[in-house]
GROMACS .gro file of C-alpha atoms in nm:
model
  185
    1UNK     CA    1   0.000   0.000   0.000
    2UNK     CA    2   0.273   0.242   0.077
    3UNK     CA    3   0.497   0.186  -0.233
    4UNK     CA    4   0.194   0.231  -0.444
    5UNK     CA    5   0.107   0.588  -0.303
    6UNK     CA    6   0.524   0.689  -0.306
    7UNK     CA    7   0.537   0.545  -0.698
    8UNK     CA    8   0.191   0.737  -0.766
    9UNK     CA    9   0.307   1.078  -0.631
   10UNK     CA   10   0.683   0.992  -0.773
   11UNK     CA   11   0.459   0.935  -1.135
   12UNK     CA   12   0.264   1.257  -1.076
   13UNK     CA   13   0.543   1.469  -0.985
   14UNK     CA   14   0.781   1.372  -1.296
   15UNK     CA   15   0.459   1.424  -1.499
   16UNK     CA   16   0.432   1.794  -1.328
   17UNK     CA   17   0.840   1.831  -1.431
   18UNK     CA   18   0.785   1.713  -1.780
   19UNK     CA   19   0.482   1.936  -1.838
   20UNK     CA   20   0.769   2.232  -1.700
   21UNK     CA   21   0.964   2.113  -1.979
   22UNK     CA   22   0.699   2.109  -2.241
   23UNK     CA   23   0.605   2.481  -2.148
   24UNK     CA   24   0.992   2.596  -2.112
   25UNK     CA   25   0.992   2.461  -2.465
   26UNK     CA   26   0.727   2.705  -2.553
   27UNK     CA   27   0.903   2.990  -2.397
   28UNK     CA   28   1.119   3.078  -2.730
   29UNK     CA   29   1.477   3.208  -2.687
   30UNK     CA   30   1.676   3.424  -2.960
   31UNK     CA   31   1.783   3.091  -3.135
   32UNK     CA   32   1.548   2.914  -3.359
   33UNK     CA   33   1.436   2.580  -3.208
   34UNK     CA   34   1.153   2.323  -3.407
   35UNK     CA   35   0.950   2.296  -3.067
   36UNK     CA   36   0.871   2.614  -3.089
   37UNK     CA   37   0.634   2.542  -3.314
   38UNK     CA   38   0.508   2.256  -3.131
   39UNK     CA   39   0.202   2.443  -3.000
   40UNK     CA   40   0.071   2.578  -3.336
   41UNK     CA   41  -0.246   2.408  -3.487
   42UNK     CA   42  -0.359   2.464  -3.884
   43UNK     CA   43  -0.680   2.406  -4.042
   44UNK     CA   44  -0.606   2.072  -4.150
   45UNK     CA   45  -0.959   1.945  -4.344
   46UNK     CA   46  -1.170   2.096  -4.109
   47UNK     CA   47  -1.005   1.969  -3.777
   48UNK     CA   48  -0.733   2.156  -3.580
   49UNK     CA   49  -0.374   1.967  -3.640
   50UNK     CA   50  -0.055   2.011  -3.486
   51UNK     CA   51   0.166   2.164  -3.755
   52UNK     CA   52   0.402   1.899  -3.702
   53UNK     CA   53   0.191   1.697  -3.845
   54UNK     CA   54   0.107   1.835  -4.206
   55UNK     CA   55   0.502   1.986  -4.268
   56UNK     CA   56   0.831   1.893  -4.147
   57UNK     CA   57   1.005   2.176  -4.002
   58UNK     CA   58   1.386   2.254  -3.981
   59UNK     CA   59   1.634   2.454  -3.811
   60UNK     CA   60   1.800   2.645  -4.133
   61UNK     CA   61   2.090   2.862  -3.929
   62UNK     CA   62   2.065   2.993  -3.548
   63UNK     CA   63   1.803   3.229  -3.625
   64UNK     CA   64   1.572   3.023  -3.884
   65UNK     CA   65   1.341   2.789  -3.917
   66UNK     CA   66   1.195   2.604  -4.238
   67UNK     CA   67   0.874   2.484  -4.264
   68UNK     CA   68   0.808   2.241  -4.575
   69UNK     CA   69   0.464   2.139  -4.631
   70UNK     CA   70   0.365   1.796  -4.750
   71UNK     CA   71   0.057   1.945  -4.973
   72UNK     CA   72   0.119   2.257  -5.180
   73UNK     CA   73  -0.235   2.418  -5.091
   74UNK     CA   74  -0.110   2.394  -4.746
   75UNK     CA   75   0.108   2.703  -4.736
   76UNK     CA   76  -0.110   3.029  -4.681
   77UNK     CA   77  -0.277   2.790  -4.417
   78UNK     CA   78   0.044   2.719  -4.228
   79UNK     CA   79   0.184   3.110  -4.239
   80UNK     CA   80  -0.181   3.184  -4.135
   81UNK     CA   81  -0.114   2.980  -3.842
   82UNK     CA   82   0.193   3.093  -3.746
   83UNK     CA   83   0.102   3.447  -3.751
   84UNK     CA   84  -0.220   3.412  -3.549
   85UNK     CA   85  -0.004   3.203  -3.318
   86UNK     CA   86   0.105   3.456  -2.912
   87UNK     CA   87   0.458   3.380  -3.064
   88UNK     CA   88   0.546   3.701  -3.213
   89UNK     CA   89   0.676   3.520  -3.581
   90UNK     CA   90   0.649   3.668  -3.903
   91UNK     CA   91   0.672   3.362  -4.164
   92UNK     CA   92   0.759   3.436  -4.534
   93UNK     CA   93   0.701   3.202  -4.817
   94UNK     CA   94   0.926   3.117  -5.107
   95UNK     CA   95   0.749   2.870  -5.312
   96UNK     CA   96   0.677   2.575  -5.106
   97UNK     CA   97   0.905   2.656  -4.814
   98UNK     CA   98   0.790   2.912  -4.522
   99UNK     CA   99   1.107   3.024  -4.320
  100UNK     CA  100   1.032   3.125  -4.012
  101UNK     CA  101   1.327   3.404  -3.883
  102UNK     CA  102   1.352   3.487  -3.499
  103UNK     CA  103   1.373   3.825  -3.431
  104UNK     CA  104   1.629   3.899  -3.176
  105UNK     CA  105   1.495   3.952  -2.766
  106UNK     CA  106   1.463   4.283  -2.688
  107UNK     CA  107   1.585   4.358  -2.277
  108UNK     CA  108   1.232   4.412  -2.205
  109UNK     CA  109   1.105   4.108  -2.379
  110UNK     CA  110   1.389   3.917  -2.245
  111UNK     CA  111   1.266   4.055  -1.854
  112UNK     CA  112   0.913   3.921  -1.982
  113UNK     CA  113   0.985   3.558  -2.105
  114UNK     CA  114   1.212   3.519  -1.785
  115UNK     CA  115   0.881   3.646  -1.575
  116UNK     CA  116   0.662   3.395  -1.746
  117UNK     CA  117   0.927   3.129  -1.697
  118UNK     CA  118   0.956   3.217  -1.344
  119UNK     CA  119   0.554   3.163  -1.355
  120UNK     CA  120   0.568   2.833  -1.499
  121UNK     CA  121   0.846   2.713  -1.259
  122UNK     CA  122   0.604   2.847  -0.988
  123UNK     CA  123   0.286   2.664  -1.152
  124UNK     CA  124   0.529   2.334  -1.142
  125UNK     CA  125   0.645   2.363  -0.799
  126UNK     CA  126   0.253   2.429  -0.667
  127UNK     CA  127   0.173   2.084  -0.863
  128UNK     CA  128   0.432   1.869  -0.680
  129UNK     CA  129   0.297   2.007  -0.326
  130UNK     CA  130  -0.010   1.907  -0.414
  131UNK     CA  131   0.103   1.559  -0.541
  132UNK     CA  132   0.264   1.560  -0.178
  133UNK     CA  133  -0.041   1.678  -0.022
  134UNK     CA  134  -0.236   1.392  -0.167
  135UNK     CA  135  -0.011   1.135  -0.085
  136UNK     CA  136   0.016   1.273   0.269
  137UNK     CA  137  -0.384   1.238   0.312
  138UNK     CA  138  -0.409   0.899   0.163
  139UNK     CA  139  -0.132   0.769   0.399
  140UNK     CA  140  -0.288   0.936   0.697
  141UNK     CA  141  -0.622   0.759   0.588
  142UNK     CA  142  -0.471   0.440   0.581
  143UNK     CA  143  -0.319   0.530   0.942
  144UNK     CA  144  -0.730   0.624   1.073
  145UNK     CA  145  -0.797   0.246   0.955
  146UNK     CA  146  -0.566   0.091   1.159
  147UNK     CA  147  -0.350  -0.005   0.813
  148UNK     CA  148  -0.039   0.108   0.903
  149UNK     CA  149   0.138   0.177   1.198
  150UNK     CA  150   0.241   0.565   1.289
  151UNK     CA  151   0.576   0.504   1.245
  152UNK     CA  152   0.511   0.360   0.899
  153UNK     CA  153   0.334   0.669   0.833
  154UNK     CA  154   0.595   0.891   0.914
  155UNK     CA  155   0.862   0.726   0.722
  156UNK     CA  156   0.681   0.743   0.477
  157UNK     CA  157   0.594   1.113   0.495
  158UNK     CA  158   1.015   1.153   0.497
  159UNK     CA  159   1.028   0.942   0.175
  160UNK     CA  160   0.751   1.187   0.006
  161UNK     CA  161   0.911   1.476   0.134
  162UNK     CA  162   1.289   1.418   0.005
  163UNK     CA  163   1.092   1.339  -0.304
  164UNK     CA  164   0.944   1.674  -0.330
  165UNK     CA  165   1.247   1.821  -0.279
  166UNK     CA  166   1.446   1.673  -0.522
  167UNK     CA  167   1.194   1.732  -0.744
  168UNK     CA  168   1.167   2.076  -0.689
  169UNK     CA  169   1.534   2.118  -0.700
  170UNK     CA  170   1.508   1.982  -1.065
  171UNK     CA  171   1.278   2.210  -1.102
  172UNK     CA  172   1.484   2.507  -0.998
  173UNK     CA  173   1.764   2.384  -1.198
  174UNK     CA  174   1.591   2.368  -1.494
  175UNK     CA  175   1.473   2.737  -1.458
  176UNK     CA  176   1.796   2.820  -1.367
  177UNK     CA  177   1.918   2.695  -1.719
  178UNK     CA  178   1.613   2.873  -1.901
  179UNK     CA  179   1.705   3.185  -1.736
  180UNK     CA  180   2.038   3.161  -1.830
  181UNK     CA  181   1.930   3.091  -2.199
  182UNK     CA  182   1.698   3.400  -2.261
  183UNK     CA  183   1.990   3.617  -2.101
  184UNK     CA  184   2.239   3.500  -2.353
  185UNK     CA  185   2.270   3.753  -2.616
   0.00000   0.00000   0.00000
């Protein structure tokens, strides 16, 4: 009973530090990165699509990105997408290929993107409490029906707690490293 709450709130929490990474991933820098693009949708036959999945897309040089569509009618679709996308892009298309340049961070938007990573890290860190929160309550309901013992209890409160804390300290540690991306000129 006991392993099986620790390896539920050890799954939860690495789910919580993964999603971090997903959103860090969103977060774009000054150098051109394909998951960047991971969170824009086309009009794909009616349905919303990842773009992903109707192009392949590229890293040309540090500061581009190529998109290459796999049907031709595709394109004004794609740059549509792109430019209705909260990323701040401005495609261009040359034939059938839609490069993508970065524009470089401003200080400001620089301060901005580290203040939403700092939010996101914050978001994390709130989810893995609350994993350890859970985990705490169903232990302390097994202790009200006489399933465990009170010293069972407790070590297993220590195991969930150096748990949390290493997780958070991932956590910090990968902020740390996003920080210290978006400050790089």
């Amino acid at each position: 009973m006991i392993d099986d709450i620790k390896k539920d709130a050890q799954s939860r929490m690495k789910k919580s530090l993964e999603a971090l990474h997903q959103n860090f991933n969103k977060i774009r820098t000054g150098r051109a990165h394909s998951s960047i693009l991971d969170a824009v949708t086309v009009d794909y036959y009616g349905g919303q699509v990842p773009l992903n999945q109707v192009a392949s897309i590229n890293v040309e040089d540090a500061r581009t990105l190529s998109v290459v569509p796999w049907e031709q009618q595709m394109v004004p679709k794609i740059e549509k997408a792109i430019m209705t996308s909260d990323l701040g892009l401005n495609p261009a298309s040359a034939g059938n290929v839609i490069r993508v340049p970065m524009p470089m961070l401003t200080e400001e938007t620089r301060k901005g993107y580290i203040k939403q990573a700092r939010q996101e890290a914050e978001h994390a860190r709130v989810a893995v409490r609350n994993v350890r929160r859970d985990a705490n309550g169903d232990l302390k309901s097994l202790l009200k029906e006489k399933e465990i013992t009170e010293d069972e209890q407790h070590q297993a409160e220590e195991a969930i707690q150096k748990l949390t804390d290493s997780i958070i300290a991932e956590i910090d540690k990968a902020l740390e490293s996003k920080e210290h991306d978006l400050m790089q000129v």
